[in-house]
mmCIF file of C-alpha atoms in Angstrom:
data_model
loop_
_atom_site.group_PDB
_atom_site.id
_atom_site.type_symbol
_atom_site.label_atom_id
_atom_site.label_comp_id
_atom_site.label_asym_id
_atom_site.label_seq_id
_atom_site.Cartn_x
_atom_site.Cartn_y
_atom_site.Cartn_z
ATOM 1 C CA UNK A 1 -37.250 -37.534 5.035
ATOM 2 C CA UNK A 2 -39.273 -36.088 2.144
ATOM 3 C CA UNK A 3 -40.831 -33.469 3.864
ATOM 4 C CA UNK A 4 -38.000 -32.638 5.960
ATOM 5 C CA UNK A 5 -36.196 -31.812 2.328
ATOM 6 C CA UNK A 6 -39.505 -30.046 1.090
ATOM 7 C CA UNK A 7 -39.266 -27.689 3.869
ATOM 8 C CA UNK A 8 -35.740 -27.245 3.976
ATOM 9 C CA UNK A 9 -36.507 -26.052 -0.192
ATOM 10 C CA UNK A 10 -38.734 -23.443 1.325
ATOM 11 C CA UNK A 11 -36.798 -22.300 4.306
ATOM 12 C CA UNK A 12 -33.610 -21.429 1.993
ATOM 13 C CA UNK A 13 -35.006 -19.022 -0.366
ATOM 14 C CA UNK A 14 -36.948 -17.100 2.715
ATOM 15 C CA UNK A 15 -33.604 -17.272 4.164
ATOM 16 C CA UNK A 16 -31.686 -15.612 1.956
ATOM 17 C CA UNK A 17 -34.178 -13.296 1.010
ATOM 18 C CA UNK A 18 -33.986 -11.996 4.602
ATOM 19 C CA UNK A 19 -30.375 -11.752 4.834
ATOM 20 C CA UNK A 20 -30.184 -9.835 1.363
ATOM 21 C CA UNK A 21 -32.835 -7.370 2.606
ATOM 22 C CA UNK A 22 -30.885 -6.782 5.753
ATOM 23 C CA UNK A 23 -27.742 -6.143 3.600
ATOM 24 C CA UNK A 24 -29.969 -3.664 1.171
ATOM 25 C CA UNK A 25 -31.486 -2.318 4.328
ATOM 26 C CA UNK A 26 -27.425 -1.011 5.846
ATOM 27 C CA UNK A 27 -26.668 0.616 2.700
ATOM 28 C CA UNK A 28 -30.154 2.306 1.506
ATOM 29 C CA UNK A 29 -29.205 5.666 0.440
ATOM 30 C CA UNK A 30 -32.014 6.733 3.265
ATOM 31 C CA UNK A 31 -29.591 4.984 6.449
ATOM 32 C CA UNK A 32 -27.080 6.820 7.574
ATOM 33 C CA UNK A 33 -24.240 5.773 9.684
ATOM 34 C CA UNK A 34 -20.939 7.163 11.305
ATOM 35 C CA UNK A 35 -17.000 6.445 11.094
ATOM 36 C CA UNK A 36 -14.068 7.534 12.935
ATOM 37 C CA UNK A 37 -10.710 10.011 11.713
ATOM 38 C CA UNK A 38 -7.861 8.778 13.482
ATOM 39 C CA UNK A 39 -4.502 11.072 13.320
ATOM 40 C CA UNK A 40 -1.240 9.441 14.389
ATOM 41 C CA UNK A 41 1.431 12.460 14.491
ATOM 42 C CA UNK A 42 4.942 11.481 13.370
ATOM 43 C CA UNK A 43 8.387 13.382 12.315
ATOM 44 C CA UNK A 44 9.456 11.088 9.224
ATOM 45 C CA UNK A 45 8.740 7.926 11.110
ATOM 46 C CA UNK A 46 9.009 8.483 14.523
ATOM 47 C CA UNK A 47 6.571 8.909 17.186
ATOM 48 C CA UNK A 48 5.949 13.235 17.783
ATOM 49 C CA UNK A 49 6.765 13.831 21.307
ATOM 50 C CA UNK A 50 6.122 17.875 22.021
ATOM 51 C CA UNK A 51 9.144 19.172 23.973
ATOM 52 C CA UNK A 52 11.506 16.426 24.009
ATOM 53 C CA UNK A 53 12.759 14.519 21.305
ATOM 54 C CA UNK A 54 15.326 16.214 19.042
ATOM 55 C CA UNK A 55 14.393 15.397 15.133
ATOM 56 C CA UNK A 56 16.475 15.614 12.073
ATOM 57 C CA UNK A 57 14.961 17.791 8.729
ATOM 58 C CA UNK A 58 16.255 17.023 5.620
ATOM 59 C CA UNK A 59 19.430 19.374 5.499
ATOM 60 C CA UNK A 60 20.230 17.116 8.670
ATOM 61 C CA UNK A 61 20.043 20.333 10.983
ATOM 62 C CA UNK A 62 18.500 18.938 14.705
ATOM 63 C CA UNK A 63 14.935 20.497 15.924
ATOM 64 C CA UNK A 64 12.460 20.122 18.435
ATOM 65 C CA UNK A 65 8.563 21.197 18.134
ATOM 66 C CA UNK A 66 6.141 22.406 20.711
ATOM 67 C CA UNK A 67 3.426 23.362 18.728
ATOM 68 C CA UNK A 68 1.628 21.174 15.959
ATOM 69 C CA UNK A 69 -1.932 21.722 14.955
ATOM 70 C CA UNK A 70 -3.626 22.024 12.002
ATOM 71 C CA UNK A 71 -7.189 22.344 10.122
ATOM 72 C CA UNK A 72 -9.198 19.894 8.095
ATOM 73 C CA UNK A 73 -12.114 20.499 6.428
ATOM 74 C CA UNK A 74 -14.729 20.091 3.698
ATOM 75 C CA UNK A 75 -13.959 16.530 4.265
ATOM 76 C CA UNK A 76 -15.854 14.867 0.742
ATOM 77 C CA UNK A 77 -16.530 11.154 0.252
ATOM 78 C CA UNK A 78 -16.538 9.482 -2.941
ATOM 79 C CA UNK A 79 -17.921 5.975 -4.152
ATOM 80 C CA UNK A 80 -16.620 3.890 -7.332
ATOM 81 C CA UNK A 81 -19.765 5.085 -9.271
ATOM 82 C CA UNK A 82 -18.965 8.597 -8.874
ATOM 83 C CA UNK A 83 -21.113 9.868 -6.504
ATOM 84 C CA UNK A 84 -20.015 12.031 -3.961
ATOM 85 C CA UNK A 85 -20.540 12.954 -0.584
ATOM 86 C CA UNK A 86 -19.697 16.190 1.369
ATOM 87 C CA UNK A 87 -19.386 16.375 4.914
ATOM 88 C CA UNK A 88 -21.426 19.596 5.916
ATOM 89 C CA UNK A 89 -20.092 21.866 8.194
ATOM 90 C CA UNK A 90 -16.425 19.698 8.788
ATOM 91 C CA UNK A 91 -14.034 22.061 10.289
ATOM 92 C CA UNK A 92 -11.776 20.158 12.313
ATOM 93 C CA UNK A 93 -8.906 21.352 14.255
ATOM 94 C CA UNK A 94 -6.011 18.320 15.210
ATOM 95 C CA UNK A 95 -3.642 19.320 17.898
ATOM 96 C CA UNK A 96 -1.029 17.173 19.296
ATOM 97 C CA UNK A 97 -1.450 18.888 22.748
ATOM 98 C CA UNK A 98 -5.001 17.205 22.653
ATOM 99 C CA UNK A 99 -5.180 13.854 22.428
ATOM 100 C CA UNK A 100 -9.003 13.909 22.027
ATOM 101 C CA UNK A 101 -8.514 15.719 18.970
ATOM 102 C CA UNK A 102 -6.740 13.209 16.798
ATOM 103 C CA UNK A 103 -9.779 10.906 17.301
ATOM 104 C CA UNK A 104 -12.799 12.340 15.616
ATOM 105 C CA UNK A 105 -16.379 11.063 15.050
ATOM 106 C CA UNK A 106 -18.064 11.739 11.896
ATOM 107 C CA UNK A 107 -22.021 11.189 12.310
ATOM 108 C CA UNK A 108 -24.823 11.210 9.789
ATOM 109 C CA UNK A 109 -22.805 9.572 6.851
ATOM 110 C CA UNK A 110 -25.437 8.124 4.451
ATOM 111 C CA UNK A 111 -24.531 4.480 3.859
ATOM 112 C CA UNK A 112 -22.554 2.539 1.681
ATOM 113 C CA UNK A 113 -18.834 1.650 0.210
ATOM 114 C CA UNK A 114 -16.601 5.030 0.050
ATOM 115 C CA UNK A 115 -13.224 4.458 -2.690
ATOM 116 C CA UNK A 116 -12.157 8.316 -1.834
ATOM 117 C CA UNK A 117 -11.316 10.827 0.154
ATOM 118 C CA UNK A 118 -10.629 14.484 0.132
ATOM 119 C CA UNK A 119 -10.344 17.057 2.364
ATOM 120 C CA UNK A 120 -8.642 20.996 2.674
ATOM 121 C CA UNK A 121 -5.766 21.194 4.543
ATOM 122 C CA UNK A 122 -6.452 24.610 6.177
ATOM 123 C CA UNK A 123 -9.863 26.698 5.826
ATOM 124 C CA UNK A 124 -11.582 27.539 2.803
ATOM 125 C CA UNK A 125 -11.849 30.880 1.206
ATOM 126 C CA UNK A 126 -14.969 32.023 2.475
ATOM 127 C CA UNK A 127 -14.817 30.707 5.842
ATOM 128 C CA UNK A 128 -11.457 32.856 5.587
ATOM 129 C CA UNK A 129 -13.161 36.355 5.536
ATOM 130 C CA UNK A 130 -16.436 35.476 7.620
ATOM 131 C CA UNK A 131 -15.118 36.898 10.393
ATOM 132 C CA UNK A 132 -15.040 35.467 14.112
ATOM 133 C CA UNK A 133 -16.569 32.235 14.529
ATOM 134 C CA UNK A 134 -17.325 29.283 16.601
ATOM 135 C CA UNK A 135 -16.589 25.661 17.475
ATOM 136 C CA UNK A 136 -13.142 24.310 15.932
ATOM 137 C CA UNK A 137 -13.079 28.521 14.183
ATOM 138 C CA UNK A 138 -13.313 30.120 17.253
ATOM 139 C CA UNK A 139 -10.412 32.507 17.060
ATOM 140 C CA UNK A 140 -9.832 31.109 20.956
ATOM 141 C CA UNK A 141 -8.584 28.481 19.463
ATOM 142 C CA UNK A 142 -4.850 30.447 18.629
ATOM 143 C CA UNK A 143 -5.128 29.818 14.933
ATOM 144 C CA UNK A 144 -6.617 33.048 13.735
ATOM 145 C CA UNK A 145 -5.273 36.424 12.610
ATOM 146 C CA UNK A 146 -6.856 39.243 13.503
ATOM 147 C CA UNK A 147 -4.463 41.346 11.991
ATOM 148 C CA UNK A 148 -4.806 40.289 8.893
ATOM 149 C CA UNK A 149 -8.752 38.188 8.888
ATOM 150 C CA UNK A 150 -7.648 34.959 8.074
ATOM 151 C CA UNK A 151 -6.757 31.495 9.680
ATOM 152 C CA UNK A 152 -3.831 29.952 10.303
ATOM 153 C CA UNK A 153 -3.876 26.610 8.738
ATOM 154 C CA UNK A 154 -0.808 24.600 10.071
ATOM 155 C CA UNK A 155 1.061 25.776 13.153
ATOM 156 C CA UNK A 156 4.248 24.339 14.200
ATOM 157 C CA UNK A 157 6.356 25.907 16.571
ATOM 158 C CA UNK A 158 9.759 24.714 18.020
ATOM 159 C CA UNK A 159 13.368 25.229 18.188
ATOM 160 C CA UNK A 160 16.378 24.240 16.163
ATOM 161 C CA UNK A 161 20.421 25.617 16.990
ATOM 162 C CA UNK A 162 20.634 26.458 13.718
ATOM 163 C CA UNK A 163 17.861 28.623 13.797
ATOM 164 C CA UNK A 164 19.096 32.338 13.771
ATOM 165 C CA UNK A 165 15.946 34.277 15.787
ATOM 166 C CA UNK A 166 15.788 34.702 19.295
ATOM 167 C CA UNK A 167 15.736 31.868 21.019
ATOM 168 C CA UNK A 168 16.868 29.539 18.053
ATOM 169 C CA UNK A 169 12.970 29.694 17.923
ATOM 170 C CA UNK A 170 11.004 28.214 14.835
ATOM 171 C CA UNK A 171 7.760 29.601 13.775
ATOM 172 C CA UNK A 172 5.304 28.628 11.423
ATOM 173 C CA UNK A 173 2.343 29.602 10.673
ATOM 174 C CA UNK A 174 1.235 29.234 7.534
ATOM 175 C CA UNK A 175 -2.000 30.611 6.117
ATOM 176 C CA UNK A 176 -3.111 32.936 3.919
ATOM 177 C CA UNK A 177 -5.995 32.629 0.965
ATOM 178 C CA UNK A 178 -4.992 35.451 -1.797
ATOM 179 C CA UNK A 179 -2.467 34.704 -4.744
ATOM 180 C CA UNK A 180 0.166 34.692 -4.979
ATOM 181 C CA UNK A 181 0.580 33.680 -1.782
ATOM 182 C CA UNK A 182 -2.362 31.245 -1.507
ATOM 183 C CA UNK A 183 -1.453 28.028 0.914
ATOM 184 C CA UNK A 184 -5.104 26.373 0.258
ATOM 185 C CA UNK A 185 -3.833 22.986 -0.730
ATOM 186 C CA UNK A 186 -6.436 20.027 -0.377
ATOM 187 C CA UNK A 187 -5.633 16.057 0.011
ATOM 188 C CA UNK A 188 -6.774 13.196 -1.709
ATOM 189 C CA UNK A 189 -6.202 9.700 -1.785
ATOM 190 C CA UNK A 190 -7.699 6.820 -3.425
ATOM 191 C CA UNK A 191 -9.243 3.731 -1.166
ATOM 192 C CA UNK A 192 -8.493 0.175 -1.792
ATOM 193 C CA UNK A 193 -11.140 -1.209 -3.427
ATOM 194 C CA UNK A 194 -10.909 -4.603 -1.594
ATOM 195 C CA UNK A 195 -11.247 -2.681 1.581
ATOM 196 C CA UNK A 196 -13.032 0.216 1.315
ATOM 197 C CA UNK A 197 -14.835 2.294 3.677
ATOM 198 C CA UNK A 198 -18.067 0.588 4.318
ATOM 199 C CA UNK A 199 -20.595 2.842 6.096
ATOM 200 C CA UNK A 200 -22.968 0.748 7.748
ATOM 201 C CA UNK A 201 -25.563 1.065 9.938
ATOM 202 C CA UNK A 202 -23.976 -1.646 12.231
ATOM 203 C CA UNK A 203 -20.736 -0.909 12.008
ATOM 204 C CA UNK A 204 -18.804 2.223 12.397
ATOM 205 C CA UNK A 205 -15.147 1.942 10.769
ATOM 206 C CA UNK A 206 -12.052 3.511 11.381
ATOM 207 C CA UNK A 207 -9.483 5.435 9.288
ATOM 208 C CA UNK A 208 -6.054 5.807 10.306
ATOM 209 C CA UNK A 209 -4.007 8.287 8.826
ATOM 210 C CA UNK A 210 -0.286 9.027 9.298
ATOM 211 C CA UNK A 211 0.721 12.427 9.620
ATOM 212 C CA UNK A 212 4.369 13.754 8.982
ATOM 213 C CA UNK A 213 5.060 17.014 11.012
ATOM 214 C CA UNK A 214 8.416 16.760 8.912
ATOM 215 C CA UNK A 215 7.008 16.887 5.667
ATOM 216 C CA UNK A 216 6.765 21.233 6.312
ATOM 217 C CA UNK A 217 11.018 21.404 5.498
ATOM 218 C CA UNK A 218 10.858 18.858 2.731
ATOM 219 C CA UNK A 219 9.766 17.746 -0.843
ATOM 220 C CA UNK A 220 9.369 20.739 -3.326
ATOM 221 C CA UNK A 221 12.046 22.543 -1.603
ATOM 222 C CA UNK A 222 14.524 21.194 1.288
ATOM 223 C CA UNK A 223 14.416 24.157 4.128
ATOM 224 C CA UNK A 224 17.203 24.911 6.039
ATOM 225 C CA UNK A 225 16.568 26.729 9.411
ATOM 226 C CA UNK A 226 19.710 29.107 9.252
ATOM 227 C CA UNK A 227 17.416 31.026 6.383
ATOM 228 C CA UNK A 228 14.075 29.778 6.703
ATOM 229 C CA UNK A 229 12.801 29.735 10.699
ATOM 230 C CA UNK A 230 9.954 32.562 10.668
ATOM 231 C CA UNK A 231 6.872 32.794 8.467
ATOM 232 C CA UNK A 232 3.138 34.131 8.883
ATOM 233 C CA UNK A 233 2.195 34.328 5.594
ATOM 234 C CA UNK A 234 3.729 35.094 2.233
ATOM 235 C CA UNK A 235 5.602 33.385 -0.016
ATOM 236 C CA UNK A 236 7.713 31.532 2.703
ATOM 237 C CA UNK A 237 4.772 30.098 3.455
ATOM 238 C CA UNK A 238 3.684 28.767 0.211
ATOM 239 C CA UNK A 239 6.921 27.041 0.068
ATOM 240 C CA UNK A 240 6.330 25.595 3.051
ATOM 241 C CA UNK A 241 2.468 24.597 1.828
ATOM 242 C CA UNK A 242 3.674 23.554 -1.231
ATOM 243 C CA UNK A 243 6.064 21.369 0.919
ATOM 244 C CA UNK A 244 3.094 19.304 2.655
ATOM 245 C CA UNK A 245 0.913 19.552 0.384
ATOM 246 C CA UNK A 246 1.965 15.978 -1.000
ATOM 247 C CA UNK A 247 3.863 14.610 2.209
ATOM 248 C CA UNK A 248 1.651 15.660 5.359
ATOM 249 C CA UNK A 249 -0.994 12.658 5.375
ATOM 250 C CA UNK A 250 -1.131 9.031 4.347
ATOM 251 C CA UNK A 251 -3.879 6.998 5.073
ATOM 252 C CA UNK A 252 -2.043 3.834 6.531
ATOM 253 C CA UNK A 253 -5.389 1.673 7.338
ATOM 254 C CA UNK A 254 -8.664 1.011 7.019
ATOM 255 C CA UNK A 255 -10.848 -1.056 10.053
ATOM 256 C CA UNK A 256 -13.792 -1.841 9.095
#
């Protein structure tokens, strides 16, 4: 019974020992890891079906959409320390026509517990006047001007009856990098600190983010189709960025 106990005294510190170097070992600033982006599409709480279903915007004027895709990028990581990590290279375009889109995989993530994110809602300045590029900037893509060298950075397209252009079309496409007509806005959100993002090397978490397709006609200023159904540019599209800026994503969840 004695040396039963004796050994079970030296078995307990080796064990824990091992099982605290494993838990060093997934966070080490030299592992890296991956984690998902999920993006749900919605139109102030209900499910975005392209085509079909007839929403409401907030002057209570019925519309449909066809078209909704969009840009993030320069997505940044931050831990409860301060430290930060950015993504290189994150240029990602989310279209509702493409399923596979609103699932992305973000690989080579250095371990350990992320309290922030950020990212640019649209393309960054530079990226604006590099000219034509590739992957998710390939102007094949539809969301480039080559009129006027820049990117569109949210595209929604649709129709509303109140809508007074051809068609009772709605376009927008909003983009544009100079002031005063700037739409560069960028996202942020804080993560629960109980559940943050945990990066580790054996597991490979999932964020789930909201986004509002309705959040374009409301929240600085309520848009009403009968005046407002056509922008590329300009200042009717920084009221429209200014719009989203606060109201187009919410990160609903964390899986860890």
């Amino acid at each position: 019974m004695k040396i039963s106990q004796y050994l079970l005294a030296l078995l307990c510190p080796l064990i824990c020992l091992t099982s605290c170097k494993k838990d060093a070992d997934e966070i080490s600033t030299d592992t890296k890891s991956s984690f998902t982006l999920e993006f749900e599409h919605q139109v102030n709480g209900a499910a975005l079906a392209l085509n079909t279903t007839t929403y409401k915007n907030a002057k209570g004027e019925d519309f449909k959409i066809n078209v909704f895709k969009y840009y993030v990028s320069n997505i940044k990581l931050s831990k409860a320390d301060g430290t930060t990590y950015l993504i290189p290279e994150s240029y990602l375009l989310i279209d509702e026509s493409k399923p596979a889109s609103k699932l992305v995989t973000i690989n080579d993530v250095p371990t350990g517990d992320y309290t922030k994110i950020e990212y640019t809602i649209g393309v960054d300045y530079a990226r604006n006047f590099a000219g034509a590029q590739t992957g998710a900037l390939d102007p094949i893509n539809g969301m480039f001007w080559t009129w006027n060298s820049g990117y569109i950075f949210v595209k929604l397209e649709g129709t509303s009856p109140q809508s007074t252009a051809a068609n009772n079309l709605l376009t927008f496409h909003i983009g544009g990098v100079v002031d005063p007509n700037n739409t560069i806005r960028t996202y942020s959100t804080e993560i629960n600190a109980a559940n943050p993002l945990r990066i580790r090397t054996d597991a490979k978490p999932n964020m789930h983010f909201i986004v509002n397709a309705a959040s374009l006609f409301t929240g600085t200023s309520d848009v009403s189709f009968a005046s407002l159904n056509f922008t590329m540019g300009g200042a009717n599209s920084v009221i429209v960025a200014n719009n989203y800026a606060k109201g187009l994503f919410r990160l609903d969840h964390i899986h860890n």
